[in-house]
C-alpha cells in the first residue's frame, strides 16, 4: 500500500468511528479499520525526536504524549496512534487518527492525547503498549498502565509499587538513576515529586557545571528562563537525554511541579497578586523593575510549558490571564481501587512568602532568631486545596492513604545546635507549622490510619515518623503518631550538604550545615530515622496488604553507567499501633 492509499483508508475509517474529544488534550478520532503498518520507516528519532511518554492513568485510559520534530512536519499530514496488549502489536485495542492541525507551533509541536474511556478496565492495570506513526515512520514503543484494582477486583489488589523521583538538574550530573528506574520491571508507576526541569542554565549559586557535555543554552541567552521560549527549550533539551527517554518510555508517570519548573523558592505574593520569585532576574535585576506583570507572565509561561511537555490530565487555558485560573488545579487524586488513594498536593502556587523574609538566601531556609514559621494563618496549600486534601484523607475508604508532596512535611529541628535556631528549612512545612498541625490534627481526630507521605525537594535520603506534636517524644503516646514520611534523594541535583556548604559565608553557618549530620541533630529529631544528604539516587515505595516498604538507592551522578547501591530500607506495618518504623537495614545518619 502506498502512502496515498494508507491515508485514504485512514480518513475513510475515521469518518466511520468519530469520537468527540475534550479540548484540554489534542482531538482525535477512532479508526474503524486496521492501519497498514507494513514497511514503516524505523528511524524514529528523525520524526519523534523526544520519543514518547505516558502519564496520569485512569481506570480506562492514560495520557499519551509525543513531539514531532519541526523539520519533520508535513502540511496536512495526520498522526496515528496504536495501543495494544502486546509489544508486537498483535492485539491492537485502540487506533486513532490525530488531525494534522493538532501538530502546531502553538503547542510547540507536542501532542498530548487523553485515552480515558478508550481502554478496557483491567484488574491488573495492563501493561499496554503504544506507538505513534507519522509520515510512514513509527515511533519507539512505549509501555503504559491504567489504574489497577477497578470494579469488582477492587478488593483483590494487594500490591502496588512506585518509583520515586525528584530534582533532576540536567546540568549537574548524569541520569544513571533514571536508567536504573527504567530497568526496574517491578514498578507499577513512577511518582515524580517535582523539579523535573531546572529553570537555570549554569547558575553559579548551585550549578557548578563540572559536566562539560551537560550544558544548556537558553534562547534568551541568559542564565535563567525568562519566557515561554526558554521553558520550552529546557523541556526539549532534558527530553533528549537517552536515560530520561528510557524511563519515560518504560513507565507511566504521575507528576507534580515544584519550584524549579518555574523559579527557585517561588511562592504567591498575595500583596501584589503575582508570583514571588526571590532569586529571579525579574525580581533582582533593576532593569526589570520587580514588575508584577512580568512575574505573573513568567508563572503563566512556566505553566503553559509544563502543560505542553508533561502528560498530565490537567487542563490549561491559554486565554486565562491569572495563573490561578490558567492551569489546573494541578493537585489531583488517583484511586487504586480500595487499596490506595494517592493525593498529589502542590506546594508552590498558593503558598505564602517565606516567614522571615526573602532577601537573604540563607535566611529563607535557616532564619536565625526568627520563629515566624509557626504563625497561625500561614498557608502552604491555600484554602481550597487544603479543604480538598482534608476531605480526601478523612473520607477515604482506601487501606493506604498516600500523599505526594514536595517539601519536607515533618519537623527538622536545629534546637540541639544553638538556642537562637529553631528549624532548618522554613521553605518547607516547618515554615507552615500551623497548617501542618491542622492536617495532622484532622487525621488524628478522624482516626485515619496508614497515612504515608512521599516527598522530594531537599536532595536527601530521609525516613521519618510524622507526629502531631513533634515536641512530644514519648514513644508510648500512640495517638501522637499520624504516619510516616519518606524523602527520595535528588536524581542529579547537588546534595544538600554540598549545596549549602558552598553558600555558607561564615563560620556559624558552616557549623549549622556540618551539624546536620551530627548526633545532636539526631537527638533533636528522634522521629527522623534515617538522614543522608551526601548522595544522589532514587527510591521505591511498595505497598502490600501487610506493610509499606521504602528502599532508597544511591546512584553516582558523575558516571553515566553507574549502578544502584541500596542505602536504606524501612518498613512500616499496616495498622501498626506502635509508632516505630522498622529499619531492616540502614546506614543511619
Ligand atoms: Fe530540587
Coordinates of C-alpha atoms in Angstrom, one line a residue, residues 123-550:
X123 CA -7.7 -5.5 37.5
X124 CA -4.0 -5.6 36.6
X125 CA -3.9 -2.2 35.0
X126 CA -2.1 -3.6 32.0
X127 CA 0.5 -3.2 30.8
X128 CA -0.4 -1.8 27.5
X129 CA 2.0 -0.9 24.6
X130 CA 1.7 2.1 22.4
X131 CA 3.4 3.7 19.4
X132 CA 2.8 6.7 17.1
X133 CA 3.0 6.8 13.3
X134 CA 3.7 9.9 11.3
X135 CA 4.7 10.3 7.7
X136 CA 5.1 6.4 7.5
X137 CA 7.6 6.5 10.3
X138 CA 6.9 4.6 13.6
X139 CA 8.0 5.9 17.0
X140 CA 9.7 3.8 19.6
X141 CA 7.2 1.6 21.6
X142 CA 6.1 2.9 24.9
X143 CA 4.7 0.9 27.8
X144 CA 1.9 2.3 29.9
X145 CA -0.5 1.3 32.7
X146 CA -4.0 2.2 33.7
X147 CA -5.2 2.3 37.3
X148 CA -5.4 -1.2 38.6
X149 CA -7.9 -2.6 41.0
X150 CA -11.0 -1.3 39.3
X151 CA -14.6 -2.7 39.6
X152 CA -15.2 -6.0 41.3
X153 CA -11.5 -6.7 41.5
X154 CA -11.0 -3.7 43.9
X155 CA -10.7 -5.8 47.0
X156 CA -8.1 -8.1 45.4
X157 CA -5.4 -5.6 44.8
X158 CA -2.7 -6.5 47.3
X159 CA 0.4 -4.9 46.0
X160 CA 1.5 -1.6 44.4
X161 CA 4.9 -0.3 43.8
X162 CA 6.1 3.2 42.9
X163 CA 9.4 4.5 41.8
X164 CA 10.0 7.9 43.5
X165 CA 12.0 10.6 41.7
X166 CA 12.8 14.3 42.2
X167 CA 15.3 17.0 41.4
X168 CA 16.9 16.1 38.1
X169 CA 19.1 19.0 37.3
X170 CA 20.4 18.1 33.8
X171 CA 23.5 20.3 34.1
X172 CA 24.5 18.8 37.4
X173 CA 25.1 15.2 36.5
X174 CA 24.2 12.1 34.5
X175 CA 20.8 10.4 34.7
X176 CA 22.1 6.9 35.8
X177 CA 19.4 6.9 38.5
X178 CA 16.8 7.2 35.7
X179 CA 18.4 4.3 33.8
X180 CA 18.1 2.1 36.9
X181 CA 14.4 3.0 37.3
X182 CA 13.8 2.3 33.6
X183 CA 15.3 -1.2 34.1
X184 CA 13.1 -2.0 37.1
X185 CA 10.3 -4.3 36.0
X186 CA 8.8 -4.5 39.5
X187 CA 7.5 -0.9 39.4
X188 CA 3.8 -0.2 38.6
X189 CA 4.2 3.6 38.3
X190 CA 6.7 6.4 38.8
X191 CA 5.8 9.2 41.1
X192 CA 7.8 12.4 40.2
X193 CA 7.7 14.8 43.0
X194 CA 9.0 17.9 41.2
X195 CA 12.0 19.7 39.7
X196 CA 11.6 17.7 36.5
X197 CA 13.5 20.6 35.0
X198 CA 15.6 23.4 36.4
X199 CA 14.9 26.9 35.1
X200 CA 18.6 27.8 35.2
X201 CA 21.4 27.1 32.8
X202 CA 24.6 27.2 34.8
X203 CA 23.6 29.4 37.7
X204 CA 26.9 29.7 39.7
X205 CA 25.0 29.6 43.0
X206 CA 24.1 26.0 42.7
X207 CA 25.1 24.7 39.3
X208 CA 28.9 24.1 39.4
X209 CA 28.9 22.6 35.9
X210 CA 31.7 20.0 36.1
X211 CA 29.9 18.2 33.3
X212 CA 31.1 19.8 30.1
X213 CA 28.7 17.8 27.9
X214 CA 25.6 18.7 30.1
X215 CA 25.4 22.4 29.3
X216 CA 22.2 24.1 28.3
X217 CA 21.8 27.3 26.3
X218 CA 18.6 29.3 26.7
X219 CA 17.1 31.2 23.7
X220 CA 17.1 34.4 25.7
X221 CA 20.9 34.0 26.2
X222 CA 20.9 34.4 30.0
X223 CA 21.3 32.0 32.9
X224 CA 17.6 32.0 34.0
X225 CA 14.4 31.2 32.0
X226 CA 12.7 34.5 31.2
X227 CA 9.8 33.4 29.0
X228 CA 7.9 30.6 27.2
X229 CA 10.6 30.0 24.6
X230 CA 13.2 29.4 27.4
X231 CA 11.0 27.0 29.3
X232 CA 10.1 25.1 26.1
X233 CA 13.8 24.9 25.2
X234 CA 14.6 23.5 28.6
X235 CA 12.0 20.7 28.3
X236 CA 13.2 19.8 24.9
X237 CA 16.8 19.7 26.0
X238 CA 16.0 17.5 29.0
X239 CA 13.8 15.2 27.0
X240 CA 16.7 14.5 24.6
X241 CA 18.6 12.7 27.3
X242 CA 18.5 8.9 26.5
X243 CA 18.0 7.8 30.1
X244 CA 15.2 10.2 30.6
X245 CA 13.6 8.9 27.4
X246 CA 14.1 5.3 28.5
X247 CA 12.3 5.8 31.9
X248 CA 9.5 7.8 30.3
X249 CA 9.0 5.1 27.6
X250 CA 9.0 2.3 30.2
X251 CA 6.8 3.7 33.0
X252 CA 3.6 5.7 33.4
X253 CA 4.5 8.9 35.3
X254 CA 2.3 10.7 37.9
X255 CA 4.0 14.0 38.4
X256 CA 3.6 17.4 40.0
X257 CA 5.8 20.5 39.7
X258 CA 7.9 22.0 42.4
X259 CA 9.6 25.4 42.3
X260 CA 12.2 24.8 39.6
X261 CA 9.5 24.2 37.0
X262 CA 9.0 28.0 37.5
X263 CA 11.7 29.8 39.6
X264 CA 13.8 28.9 42.7
X265 CA 11.9 29.1 46.0
X266 CA 8.8 30.6 44.4
X267 CA 5.5 31.4 46.2
X268 CA 2.5 33.5 45.7
X269 CA 2.9 37.2 46.6
X270 CA -0.6 37.9 47.9
X271 CA 0.1 41.6 48.4
X272 CA 0.8 42.2 44.8
X273 CA -1.2 39.2 43.5
X274 CA 1.7 37.9 41.5
X275 CA 4.4 35.3 41.5
X276 CA 7.0 35.7 44.2
X277 CA 10.4 34.6 42.8
X278 CA 13.1 36.0 45.1
X279 CA 16.1 34.9 43.0
X280 CA 14.7 35.6 39.6
X281 CA 16.1 38.5 37.5
X282 CA 12.6 39.9 37.2
X283 CA 12.8 40.5 41.0
X284 CA 16.5 41.2 41.4
X285 CA 17.7 42.9 38.3
X286 CA 16.8 46.7 38.4
X287 CA 16.4 46.6 34.6
X288 CA 13.1 44.7 35.1
X289 CA 11.9 46.8 38.0
X290 CA 10.5 43.9 40.0
X291 CA 7.4 44.1 37.8
X292 CA 4.3 42.2 39.0
X293 CA 3.1 41.9 35.4
X294 CA 6.4 40.3 34.2
X295 CA 6.3 37.9 37.2
X296 CA 2.7 36.9 36.6
X297 CA 3.5 36.2 32.9
X298 CA 6.5 34.1 34.0
X299 CA 4.3 31.9 36.0
X300 CA 1.8 31.6 33.1
X301 CA 4.7 30.7 30.7
X302 CA 6.0 28.0 33.0
X303 CA 2.5 26.6 33.4
X304 CA 2.0 26.5 29.7
X305 CA 5.3 24.7 29.0
X306 CA 4.5 22.2 31.8
X307 CA 1.1 21.5 30.3
X308 CA 2.7 21.0 26.9
X309 CA 5.6 18.8 28.0
X310 CA 4.1 16.8 30.9
X311 CA 1.3 14.2 30.0
X312 CA -0.9 15.1 33.0
X313 CA -4.7 15.3 32.9
X314 CA -4.6 18.9 33.8
X315 CA -6.3 21.5 31.7
X316 CA -4.5 24.7 30.6
X317 CA -6.5 27.7 29.4
X318 CA -4.2 29.7 27.1
X319 CA -6.7 32.7 27.3
X320 CA -6.5 33.0 31.1
X321 CA -4.5 35.9 32.4
X322 CA -4.2 34.8 36.0
X323 CA -2.1 31.7 36.9
X324 CA -4.7 30.6 39.5
X325 CA -7.2 30.2 36.6
X326 CA -4.8 29.1 33.8
X327 CA -3.7 25.7 34.9
X328 CA -5.4 23.0 36.8
X329 CA -5.8 22.6 39.5
X330 CA -2.5 20.7 39.4
X331 CA -3.3 19.0 42.7
X332 CA -5.2 15.8 42.0
X333 CA -6.2 12.4 43.3
X334 CA -5.7 8.9 42.0
X335 CA -7.6 6.0 43.4
X336 CA -6.3 2.5 43.1
X337 CA -9.5 0.5 43.8
X338 CA -10.0 0.5 47.6
X339 CA -6.3 -0.4 48.2
X340 CA -4.7 3.1 48.0
X341 CA -5.7 6.7 47.4
X342 CA -2.9 9.0 46.2
X343 CA -3.5 12.7 47.0
X344 CA -1.0 14.7 45.0
X345 CA -0.6 18.1 46.5
X346 CA 1.0 21.2 45.1
X347 CA 3.3 23.4 47.3
X348 CA 4.2 26.4 45.1
X349 CA 1.2 28.1 43.5
X350 CA -0.8 29.2 46.6
X351 CA 1.8 29.3 49.4
X352 CA 2.7 32.4 51.3
X353 CA 6.1 34.2 51.2
X354 CA 8.9 32.9 53.4
X355 CA 8.2 33.7 57.0
X356 CA 11.4 35.6 57.8
X357 CA 12.0 37.4 54.6
X358 CA 13.3 36.8 51.1
X359 CA 16.4 38.9 50.8
X360 CA 18.9 36.6 52.4
X361 CA 19.2 33.3 50.5
X362 CA 20.2 31.6 53.7
X363 CA 17.5 33.2 55.8
X364 CA 14.9 31.8 53.6
X365 CA 15.9 28.3 54.9
X366 CA 17.6 28.8 58.3
X367 CA 16.4 32.1 59.8
X368 CA 18.4 32.9 62.9
X369 CA 16.3 34.3 65.8
X370 CA 13.1 34.2 63.8
X371 CA 10.2 31.9 64.7
X372 CA 7.5 33.2 62.4
X373 CA 7.2 29.8 60.7
X374 CA 4.8 28.9 63.5
X375 CA 2.4 31.8 62.8
X376 CA -1.3 30.9 62.5
X377 CA -2.9 31.7 59.2
X378 CA 0.2 31.0 57.1
X379 CA -0.8 28.7 54.2
X380 CA 1.2 26.3 52.0
X381 CA -1.8 24.9 50.1
X382 CA -4.4 27.7 50.0
X383 CA -7.9 27.2 51.5
X384 CA -9.4 25.4 48.5
X385 CA -6.6 22.8 48.2
X386 CA -6.4 22.4 52.0
X387 CA -10.2 21.5 52.2
X388 CA -9.8 19.2 49.2
X389 CA -6.9 17.4 50.9
X390 CA -8.6 17.1 54.3
X391 CA -11.8 15.7 52.7
X392 CA -9.8 13.3 50.6
X393 CA -7.8 12.0 53.6
X394 CA -10.5 11.8 56.2
X395 CA -13.2 10.4 53.9
X396 CA -11.0 7.9 52.2
X397 CA -12.2 4.2 52.2
X398 CA -8.8 3.0 50.9
X399 CA -6.4 1.0 53.1
X400 CA -3.5 3.2 52.3
X401 CA -3.6 7.0 52.2
X402 CA -0.5 8.2 50.2
X403 CA 0.2 11.9 49.9
X404 CA 2.6 13.0 47.1
X405 CA 4.3 16.1 48.4
X406 CA 7.2 18.4 47.5
X407 CA 8.8 19.9 50.6
X408 CA 9.6 18.1 53.9
X409 CA 6.4 17.6 55.9
X410 CA 7.9 16.6 59.2
X411 CA 9.9 18.9 61.5
X412 CA 13.6 19.2 61.1
X413 CA 14.7 21.0 64.2
X414 CA 18.1 22.7 64.9
X415 CA 17.4 23.3 68.6
X416 CA 20.2 21.0 69.6
X417 CA 22.8 23.3 68.0
X418 CA 22.0 26.7 69.4
X419 CA 19.2 28.4 71.3
X420 CA 18.7 31.0 68.5
X421 CA 17.9 28.3 66.0
X422 CA 14.5 26.7 65.6
X423 CA 14.1 24.8 62.4
X424 CA 16.3 24.0 59.4
X425 CA 14.1 24.8 56.5
X426 CA 11.3 27.2 56.6
X427 CA 10.9 26.9 52.8
X428 CA 9.3 23.5 53.8
X429 CA 6.4 22.7 56.1
X430 CA 8.3 24.0 59.1
X431 CA 7.5 27.4 57.7
X432 CA 3.8 26.5 57.7
X433 CA 3.7 24.7 61.1
X434 CA 0.1 25.7 62.0
X435 CA -1.3 24.4 58.7
X436 CA 0.6 21.2 59.2
X437 CA -0.8 20.8 62.7
X438 CA -4.3 21.4 61.3
X439 CA -3.7 18.5 58.9
X440 CA -2.2 16.1 61.4
X441 CA -5.0 17.1 63.9
X442 CA -7.7 16.3 61.4
X443 CA -6.0 12.9 60.7
X444 CA -5.9 12.1 64.4
X445 CA -9.5 13.2 65.0
X446 CA -10.8 11.1 62.1
X447 CA -8.6 8.2 63.2
X448 CA -7.0 8.0 59.7
X449 CA -4.7 5.0 59.7
X450 CA -1.9 4.1 57.2
X451 CA -1.0 7.6 56.2
X452 CA 2.2 7.8 54.2
X453 CA 3.9 10.9 52.7
X454 CA 6.3 10.7 49.7
X455 CA 8.5 13.8 49.5
X456 CA 11.1 15.4 47.2
X457 CA 12.9 18.7 47.2
X458 CA 15.6 18.5 49.9
X459 CA 18.1 16.4 48.0
X460 CA 18.3 13.9 50.9
X461 CA 17.5 10.3 51.7
X462 CA 15.2 10.6 54.7
X463 CA 12.7 8.4 56.6
X464 CA 10.6 10.0 59.3
X465 CA 7.7 9.3 61.6
X466 CA 5.1 12.1 61.4
X467 CA 3.9 13.3 64.8
X468 CA 1.0 15.6 65.6
X469 CA 3.3 17.2 68.2
X470 CA 6.9 16.8 67.3
X471 CA 8.0 18.0 70.7
X472 CA 6.2 15.1 72.4
X473 CA 8.9 12.5 72.2
X474 CA 7.1 9.9 74.3
X475 CA 7.1 6.8 72.1
X476 CA 4.2 5.3 74.0
X477 CA 1.9 8.2 73.1
X478 CA 0.4 6.3 70.2
X479 CA -2.2 8.9 69.4
X480 CA 0.6 11.4 68.6
X481 CA 1.8 9.2 65.7
X482 CA -0.1 10.0 62.5
X483 CA 2.0 8.4 59.8
X484 CA 5.4 8.1 58.1
X485 CA 7.3 10.1 55.5
X486 CA 9.9 9.1 53.0
X487 CA 12.1 11.6 51.1
X488 CA 13.5 10.4 47.9
X489 CA 17.0 11.7 47.1
X490 CA 17.8 14.0 44.1
X491 CA 18.5 12.3 40.8
X492 CA 21.3 14.6 39.9
X493 CA 21.0 18.0 41.7
X494 CA 23.7 18.9 44.2
X495 CA 23.2 17.1 47.5
X496 CA 22.1 19.3 50.4
X497 CA 25.3 19.5 52.3
X498 CA 27.3 20.1 49.2
X499 CA 24.9 22.8 48.1
X500 CA 24.6 24.7 51.4
X501 CA 28.3 24.5 52.4
X502 CA 29.2 26.2 49.2
X503 CA 26.9 29.1 50.2
X504 CA 27.7 29.3 53.9
X505 CA 29.6 32.5 54.1
X506 CA 30.5 32.5 57.8
X507 CA 31.6 30.0 60.5
X508 CA 28.2 29.9 62.2
X509 CA 26.5 28.8 59.0
X510 CA 29.2 26.3 58.2
X511 CA 28.7 24.8 61.7
X512 CA 25.0 24.5 61.1
X513 CA 25.4 22.6 57.9
X514 CA 28.0 20.3 59.4
X515 CA 25.8 19.9 62.4
X516 CA 23.1 18.4 60.3
X517 CA 24.9 15.1 60.3
X518 CA 25.7 15.2 64.0
X519 CA 24.3 13.2 66.9
X520 CA 23.0 16.5 68.3
X521 CA 20.6 16.7 65.4
X522 CA 19.5 13.1 65.8
X523 CA 18.7 13.9 69.5
X524 CA 16.6 17.0 68.5
X525 CA 14.8 14.9 65.9
X526 CA 14.2 11.4 67.3
X527 CA 11.3 11.0 64.8
X528 CA 13.8 11.1 61.9
X529 CA 15.1 7.6 61.5
X530 CA 17.4 8.0 58.5
X531 CA 19.1 11.1 57.1
X532 CA 21.7 11.1 54.4
X533 CA 22.4 14.1 52.3
X534 CA 25.6 13.2 50.6
X535 CA 24.5 11.1 47.6
X536 CA 22.1 11.1 44.7
X537 CA 19.8 8.4 43.5
X538 CA 16.1 7.4 43.7
X539 CA 13.9 5.3 45.8
X540 CA 11.0 2.8 45.6
X541 CA 7.8 2.7 47.8
X542 CA 5.9 -0.6 47.8
X543 CA 2.5 -1.1 49.4
X544 CA 1.3 -4.6 50.3
X545 CA -1.7 -5.9 52.3
X546 CA 0.7 -6.1 55.3
X547 CA 3.2 -3.3 55.1
X548 CA 4.7 -0.4 53.2
X549 CA 8.4 -0.6 52.4
X550 CA 10.7 2.2 51.3

